[in-house]
Amino acid sequence: MTREFVGERGRLNEPSIQAVGLTKRYGSFTALDSLNLNVEGSKCVGFLGPNGAGKTTTLKLFTDLIRASSGEALVNGVNVHTRKKKALESVGTLIETPEIYPSLTPREALSMVAETRGVPAAERKKRIEDVVTEVRMDEWVDKRVGKFSKGMKQRINIAAALLSDPRIFLLDEPSTGLDPRGMSEVRDIVKSLKGKQRLIFMSSHLLSEVTDICDEVAMIDHGKLLVYDTLSNVTSRFSGGENIVEVGFLRPLDGGVNGRIASGVPGVTSAERVDDRTLRIRFNGGASTQERLLSNLVGMNLGVISYKPASSALEDVYLSLIKDTK
Ligand SMILES: Nc1ncnc2c1ncn2[C@@H]1O[C@H](COP(=O)(O)OP(=O)(O)O)[C@@H](O)[C@H]1O
Ligand SMILES: [Mg+2]
């Protein structure tokens, strides 16, 4: 039917995941309530919600680790339950990862995974080296995992997910449980997975993490999807059209620059100094205004080096949405 059509028609080469009325009940308790979500393209989507919201449930349904009570989960248009092998062939996952045997080295552990995933024997050695490089663990590939920090182990788990060179990654709170350094390492790795025609769908209960890594956000609470949109549209939609970004600069800014931005760039309502290299800019409008704002700022030759939605604005949205569902 149509759902096959979606996949096969697909804007060719665009990875996609889709939930259609996806529901999971445990007895009379509904852990996931008729989720409809269509994510398509090479992008990173943060699946954000507090503990118990239904994130892991959703990811398990997408990998057929549990069975839906009703509805369907599709990957590239293919039903993950009825055609599991086909649906999951281009999916790498990090969901409830088992501990790696401490006496193994990453090379040994990854060889075993590569074998079970059906990576052809002739390609295994090269694939393992490639994925180990991608998670920046080259120096450790022949050391025993038992000596690794949790963050390093998690990077090896990500390497394992990369082995079959998937186009789609389903990551369940990849940085949770790590110390701050491990969290930041894992976030850097996830960021570096972006691009390369990959779709990353990553759950998190941390707004700051999603803001840092993702292009889009799907918020969930009590098993219900609250919103799915780009980070900037979510912020502006729920803040009366006003949007806030934080812009970082290479050099300290001169005193008059806020005024020049506030008066000279269309749509900007204020530009306030956070520190001598960071401005917090408020403007009216969504993604297209934001694009114009960024190109204007770059054109002013102030040395823009970073640009992100201010998490405090999104924090307000997150907290208000989650409060409303209680
Ligand atoms: N096997 C299960 N039996 C009963 N309830 C479950 C089971 N698994 C999850 N739940 C419940 O479903 C809800 C969603 O859980 P989960 O998807 O793990 O949330 P999250 O990953 O967002 O923290 C929680 O209230 C949890 O207690
Ligand atoms: Mg979870």
Tab-separated table of C-alpha atoms in Angstrom, residues 6-324:
chain	number	residue	atom	x	y	z
A	6	VAL	CA	6.614	6.160	0.448
A	7	GLY	CA	9.815	4.229	0.840
A	8	GLU	CA	10.256	3.167	-2.697
A	9	ARG	CA	9.223	6.475	-4.134
A	10	GLY	CA	11.413	8.140	-1.493
A	11	ARG	CA	13.272	11.138	-2.583
A	12	LEU	CA	15.869	8.608	-3.486
A	13	ASN	CA	18.765	8.465	-1.064
A	14	GLU	CA	16.898	10.289	1.663
A	15	PRO	CA	16.939	8.174	4.809
A	16	SER	CA	13.688	8.211	6.748
A	17	ILE	CA	11.946	6.917	9.839
A	18	GLN	CA	8.240	7.088	10.321
A	19	ALA	CA	5.813	6.234	13.102
A	20	VAL	CA	2.190	5.788	12.168
A	21	GLY	CA	-0.199	5.678	15.122
A	22	LEU	CA	2.537	3.858	17.010
A	23	THR	CA	1.235	2.753	20.395
A	24	LYS	CA	2.642	0.658	23.222
A	25	ARG	CA	0.582	-0.401	26.216
A	26	TYR	CA	1.707	-2.314	29.274
A	27	GLY	CA	-1.548	-3.613	30.672
A	28	SER	CA	-3.721	-0.559	31.157
A	29	PHE	CA	-0.732	1.795	31.112
A	30	THR	CA	0.025	3.533	27.837
A	31	ALA	CA	3.759	4.087	27.473
A	32	LEU	CA	3.469	5.421	23.919
A	33	ASP	CA	0.251	6.925	22.719
A	34	SER	CA	-0.413	6.952	18.985
A	35	LEU	CA	2.858	8.493	17.894
A	36	ASN	CA	2.824	10.010	14.428
A	37	LEU	CA	6.232	11.202	13.350
A	38	ASN	CA	7.887	11.485	9.985
A	39	VAL	CA	11.586	12.257	9.913
A	40	GLU	CA	13.236	12.384	6.545
A	41	GLY	CA	16.636	13.509	5.329
A	42	SER	CA	20.201	13.785	6.497
A	43	LYS	CA	19.876	15.534	9.808
A	44	CYS	CA	20.157	15.088	13.531
A	45	VAL	CA	16.910	14.989	15.447
A	46	GLY	CA	16.836	15.192	19.229
A	47	PHE	CA	14.107	13.107	20.817
A	48	LEU	CA	13.652	15.063	23.990
A	49	GLY	CA	11.627	14.246	27.059
A	50	PRO	CA	11.936	13.712	30.808
A	51	ASN	CA	12.543	10.282	32.323
A	52	GLY	CA	9.615	7.972	31.742
A	53	ALA	CA	8.364	9.972	28.732
A	54	GLY	CA	8.472	7.012	26.337
A	55	LYS	CA	11.750	7.585	24.513
A	56	THR	CA	13.313	4.171	25.014
A	57	THR	CA	9.977	2.544	24.254
A	58	THR	CA	9.875	4.360	20.924
A	59	LEU	CA	13.434	3.407	20.011
A	60	LYS	CA	12.801	-0.213	20.932
A	61	LEU	CA	9.729	-0.230	18.718
A	62	PHE	CA	11.823	1.166	15.870
A	63	THR	CA	14.282	-1.687	16.220
A	64	ASP	CA	11.652	-4.375	16.836
A	65	LEU	CA	13.041	-5.102	20.296
A	66	ILE	CA	9.456	-4.853	21.535
A	67	ARG	CA	6.159	-5.242	19.733
A	68	ALA	CA	3.714	-2.415	19.148
A	69	SER	CA	0.214	-2.706	20.604
A	70	SER	CA	-0.971	-0.947	17.486
A	71	GLY	CA	0.390	1.200	14.705
A	72	GLU	CA	3.588	0.796	12.768
A	73	ALA	CA	7.235	1.817	12.747
A	74	LEU	CA	8.810	2.186	9.324
A	75	VAL	CA	12.411	2.677	8.305
A	76	ASN	CA	12.916	3.905	4.759
A	77	GLY	CA	9.274	3.023	4.252
A	78	VAL	CA	9.742	-0.585	5.341
A	79	ASN	CA	7.855	-1.997	8.348
A	80	VAL	CA	10.361	-2.981	11.046
A	81	HIS	CA	8.183	-5.738	12.419
A	82	THR	CA	6.971	-7.512	9.289
A	83	ARG	CA	10.186	-7.003	7.304
A	84	LYS	CA	12.717	-6.606	10.049
A	85	LYS	CA	15.845	-7.624	8.179
A	86	LYS	CA	15.174	-5.372	5.215
A	87	ALA	CA	14.082	-2.442	7.403
A	88	LEU	CA	17.070	-2.583	9.734
A	89	GLU	CA	19.819	-3.314	7.232
A	90	SER	CA	20.816	0.345	7.078
A	91	VAL	CA	20.285	1.103	10.763
A	92	GLY	CA	22.949	1.410	13.463
A	93	THR	CA	21.687	1.382	17.030
A	94	LEU	CA	22.803	2.162	20.519
A	95	ILE	CA	20.001	0.996	22.777
A	96	GLU	CA	20.679	-0.796	26.041
A	97	THR	CA	24.142	-1.783	24.949
A	98	PRO	CA	25.683	-4.762	26.662
A	99	GLU	CA	28.999	-4.400	28.433
A	100	ILE	CA	31.984	-5.304	26.307
A	101	TYR	CA	34.017	-8.177	27.805
A	102	PRO	CA	36.826	-6.475	29.724
A	103	SER	CA	39.464	-8.885	28.487
A	104	LEU	CA	38.775	-8.100	24.831
A	105	THR	CA	40.363	-5.347	22.799
A	106	PRO	CA	38.181	-3.113	20.606
A	107	ARG	CA	39.568	-4.900	17.565
A	108	GLU	CA	38.482	-8.278	18.939
A	109	ALA	CA	35.080	-7.078	20.156
A	110	LEU	CA	34.367	-5.300	16.880
A	111	SER	CA	35.448	-8.366	14.862
A	112	MET	CA	32.813	-10.405	16.650
A	113	VAL	CA	30.162	-7.786	16.014
A	114	ALA	CA	31.197	-7.438	12.368
A	115	GLU	CA	30.890	-11.167	11.915
A	116	THR	CA	27.403	-11.356	13.413
A	117	ARG	CA	26.316	-8.327	11.368
A	118	GLY	CA	27.443	-10.061	8.204
A	119	VAL	CA	30.212	-7.670	7.259
A	120	PRO	CA	32.096	-9.712	4.604
A	121	ALA	CA	35.292	-11.241	6.004
A	122	ALA	CA	37.465	-9.563	3.405
A	123	GLU	CA	36.218	-6.125	4.421
A	124	ARG	CA	36.248	-6.544	8.190
A	125	LYS	CA	39.763	-5.416	8.945
A	126	LYS	CA	39.414	-2.197	6.983
A	127	ARG	CA	35.901	-1.498	8.311
A	128	ILE	CA	37.088	-1.898	11.906
A	129	GLU	CA	39.971	0.472	11.333
A	130	ASP	CA	37.648	3.003	9.716
A	131	VAL	CA	35.084	2.976	12.513
A	132	VAL	CA	37.731	3.095	15.210
A	133	THR	CA	39.168	6.160	13.503
A	134	GLU	CA	35.729	7.708	13.259
A	135	VAL	CA	35.325	7.500	17.045
A	136	ARG	CA	38.939	8.585	17.521
A	137	MET	CA	40.077	5.464	19.323
A	138	ASP	CA	42.914	4.418	16.980
A	139	GLU	CA	45.493	4.409	19.727
A	140	TRP	CA	43.381	2.082	21.838
A	141	VAL	CA	42.336	-0.479	19.275
A	142	ASP	CA	44.604	-3.189	20.678
A	143	LYS	CA	44.284	-2.339	24.368
A	144	ARG	CA	41.970	-4.244	26.678
A	145	VAL	CA	38.558	-2.676	27.159
A	146	GLY	CA	38.653	-3.422	30.907
A	147	LYS	CA	40.944	-0.424	31.397
A	148	PHE	CA	38.730	2.003	29.487
A	149	SER	CA	36.616	4.799	30.961
A	150	LYS	CA	32.851	4.616	30.410
A	151	GLY	CA	33.143	7.306	27.753
A	152	MET	CA	35.735	5.275	25.851
A	153	LYS	CA	33.542	2.170	26.066
A	154	GLN	CA	30.635	4.161	24.749
A	155	ARG	CA	32.768	5.324	21.825
A	156	ILE	CA	33.484	1.669	21.039
A	157	ASN	CA	29.740	0.992	21.200
A	158	ILE	CA	29.229	3.786	18.698
A	159	ALA	CA	31.969	2.258	16.551
A	160	ALA	CA	30.053	-1.030	16.662
A	161	ALA	CA	26.921	0.773	15.464
A	162	LEU	CA	28.954	2.196	12.593
A	163	LEU	CA	30.317	-1.153	11.395
A	164	SER	CA	27.745	-1.821	8.720
A	165	ASP	CA	28.050	1.780	7.501
A	166	PRO	CA	24.418	2.600	8.284
A	167	ARG	CA	22.593	5.655	6.972
A	168	ILE	CA	20.343	5.808	10.025
A	169	PHE	CA	21.404	5.937	13.673
A	170	LEU	CA	19.047	5.365	16.557
A	171	LEU	CA	20.791	6.386	19.744
A	172	ASP	CA	19.185	6.120	23.154
A	173	GLU	CA	20.664	8.693	25.531
A	174	PRO	CA	24.212	7.984	24.370
A	175	SER	CA	25.863	10.263	26.931
A	176	THR	CA	23.754	9.397	29.967
A	177	GLY	CA	25.694	7.810	32.799
A	178	LEU	CA	29.031	9.214	31.684
A	179	ASP	CA	31.170	11.677	33.588
A	180	PRO	CA	31.300	15.225	32.172
A	181	ARG	CA	34.360	14.512	30.087
A	182	GLY	CA	32.860	11.297	28.708
A	183	MET	CA	29.645	13.148	27.909
A	184	SER	CA	31.475	15.783	26.007
A	185	GLU	CA	33.539	13.182	24.097
A	186	VAL	CA	30.440	11.260	23.109
A	187	ARG	CA	28.687	14.463	22.035
A	188	ASP	CA	31.641	15.387	19.878
A	189	ILE	CA	31.518	11.983	18.235
A	190	VAL	CA	27.772	12.252	17.595
A	191	LYS	CA	28.318	15.716	16.104
A	192	SER	CA	30.998	14.325	13.842
A	193	LEU	CA	28.618	11.588	12.651
A	194	LYS	CA	26.427	14.293	11.193
A	195	GLY	CA	26.605	14.942	7.513
A	196	LYS	CA	27.681	12.092	5.295
A	197	GLN	CA	24.025	11.608	4.318
A	198	ARG	CA	23.099	10.253	7.698
A	199	LEU	CA	19.942	10.538	9.701
A	200	ILE	CA	20.596	10.560	13.444
A	201	PHE	CA	17.691	10.168	15.842
A	202	MET	CA	18.963	10.575	19.375
A	203	SER	CA	16.995	10.546	22.582
A	204	SER	CA	17.996	12.745	25.488
A	205	HIS	CA	16.494	14.172	28.633
A	206	LEU	CA	18.907	17.097	28.445
A	207	LEU	CA	17.789	20.129	26.570
A	208	SER	CA	21.304	21.555	26.457
A	209	GLU	CA	22.573	18.416	24.742
A	210	VAL	CA	19.882	18.530	22.075
A	211	THR	CA	20.516	22.235	21.489
A	212	ASP	CA	24.209	21.557	21.171
A	213	ILE	CA	24.006	18.662	18.739
A	214	CYS	CA	20.702	18.574	16.891
A	215	ASP	CA	19.056	20.411	14.010
A	216	GLU	CA	15.536	19.472	14.954
A	217	VAL	CA	13.718	18.452	18.077
A	218	ALA	CA	10.808	16.116	18.760
A	219	MET	CA	9.505	16.574	22.298
A	220	ILE	CA	7.646	13.814	24.043
A	221	ASP	CA	6.059	13.461	27.454
A	222	HIS	CA	3.683	10.897	28.966
A	223	GLY	CA	3.870	8.929	25.724
A	224	LYS	CA	2.585	11.813	23.622
A	225	LEU	CA	4.429	13.799	21.017
A	226	LEU	CA	4.234	17.489	21.896
A	227	VAL	CA	6.026	19.051	18.967
A	228	TYR	CA	8.392	18.198	16.134
A	229	ASP	CA	10.143	20.990	14.289
A	230	THR	CA	13.474	22.728	13.805
A	231	LEU	CA	15.009	24.100	16.998
A	232	SER	CA	14.505	27.673	15.878
A	233	ASN	CA	10.902	27.168	14.789
A	234	VAL	CA	10.038	25.495	18.075
A	235	THR	CA	11.492	28.403	19.994
A	236	SER	CA	9.798	31.072	17.912
A	237	ARG	CA	6.465	29.247	17.695
A	238	PHE	CA	6.163	29.191	21.453
A	239	SER	CA	7.623	32.573	22.230
A	240	GLY	CA	5.173	34.762	20.378
A	241	GLY	CA	7.270	34.868	17.229
A	242	GLU	CA	10.353	36.059	19.036
A	243	ASN	CA	13.474	34.027	18.637
A	244	ILE	CA	16.777	34.206	20.458
A	245	VAL	CA	20.194	33.142	19.266
A	246	GLU	CA	23.569	33.304	20.882
A	247	VAL	CA	26.383	34.336	18.605
A	248	GLY	CA	30.030	33.856	19.466
A	249	PHE	CA	32.824	35.975	18.015
A	250	LEU	CA	36.514	35.379	17.472
A	251	ARG	CA	37.549	38.815	18.741
A	252	PRO	CA	36.256	41.020	21.546
A	253	LEU	CA	33.469	43.235	20.247
A	254	ASP	CA	33.631	46.995	20.219
A	255	GLY	CA	31.139	48.970	22.287
A	256	GLY	CA	28.880	50.122	19.478
A	257	VAL	CA	28.294	46.812	17.843
A	258	ASN	CA	25.066	45.871	19.657
A	259	GLY	CA	23.485	49.100	18.519
A	260	ARG	CA	24.593	48.593	14.926
A	261	ILE	CA	23.118	45.096	14.870
A	262	ALA	CA	19.896	46.077	16.623
A	263	SER	CA	19.252	48.989	14.288
A	264	GLY	CA	20.831	47.721	11.099
A	265	VAL	CA	19.707	44.135	10.714
A	266	PRO	CA	16.075	43.572	9.652
A	267	GLY	CA	13.947	41.701	12.182
A	268	VAL	CA	16.306	42.155	15.119
A	269	THR	CA	14.628	43.535	18.216
A	270	SER	CA	17.641	43.620	20.500
A	271	ALA	CA	21.275	42.591	20.743
A	272	GLU	CA	22.570	42.182	24.239
A	273	ARG	CA	26.091	41.440	25.349
A	274	VAL	CA	26.596	38.207	27.314
A	275	ASP	CA	30.346	38.702	27.510
A	276	ASP	CA	32.839	40.543	25.314
A	277	ARG	CA	32.721	37.845	22.657
A	278	THR	CA	29.116	36.710	22.877
A	279	LEU	CA	25.889	38.410	21.893
A	280	ARG	CA	22.353	37.326	22.612
A	281	ILE	CA	20.217	38.505	19.728
A	282	ARG	CA	16.425	38.612	19.759
A	283	PHE	CA	14.547	38.757	16.507
A	284	ASN	CA	11.100	38.145	15.103
A	285	GLY	CA	10.654	35.310	12.662
A	286	GLY	CA	11.684	31.735	12.042
A	287	ALA	CA	14.297	29.965	9.969
A	288	SER	CA	14.284	32.313	6.968
A	289	THR	CA	14.752	35.416	9.135
A	290	GLN	CA	17.453	33.553	10.943
A	291	GLU	CA	19.260	32.762	7.723
A	292	ARG	CA	19.186	36.437	6.768
A	293	LEU	CA	20.423	37.405	10.220
A	294	LEU	CA	23.375	35.051	10.025
A	295	SER	CA	24.397	36.193	6.564
A	296	ASN	CA	24.145	39.826	7.703
A	297	LEU	CA	26.329	39.119	10.709
A	298	VAL	CA	28.912	37.335	8.623
A	299	GLY	CA	28.830	40.259	6.193
A	300	MET	CA	29.733	42.646	9.029
A	301	ASN	CA	33.126	40.940	9.358
A	302	LEU	CA	33.004	40.635	13.114
A	303	GLY	CA	34.471	37.133	13.096
A	304	VAL	CA	31.410	35.005	13.796
A	305	ILE	CA	32.540	31.605	15.045
A	306	SER	CA	29.399	30.129	16.559
A	307	TYR	CA	25.687	30.552	16.235
A	308	LYS	CA	23.030	28.659	18.133
A	309	PRO	CA	19.522	29.021	19.450
A	310	ALA	CA	19.770	30.260	23.031
A	311	SER	CA	18.903	27.313	25.173
A	312	SER	CA	17.148	29.493	27.722
A	313	ALA	CA	14.419	30.292	25.186
A	314	LEU	CA	14.006	26.645	24.350
A	315	GLU	CA	14.182	25.777	28.009
A	316	ASP	CA	11.090	27.911	28.550
A	317	VAL	CA	9.299	26.049	25.784
A	318	TYR	CA	10.352	22.677	27.090
A	319	LEU	CA	9.322	23.390	30.639
A	320	SER	CA	5.998	24.931	29.674
A	321	LEU	CA	5.115	22.070	27.310
A	322	ILE	CA	6.019	19.464	29.852
A	323	LYS	CA	4.145	21.214	32.606
A	324	ASP	CA	1.027	21.369	30.417
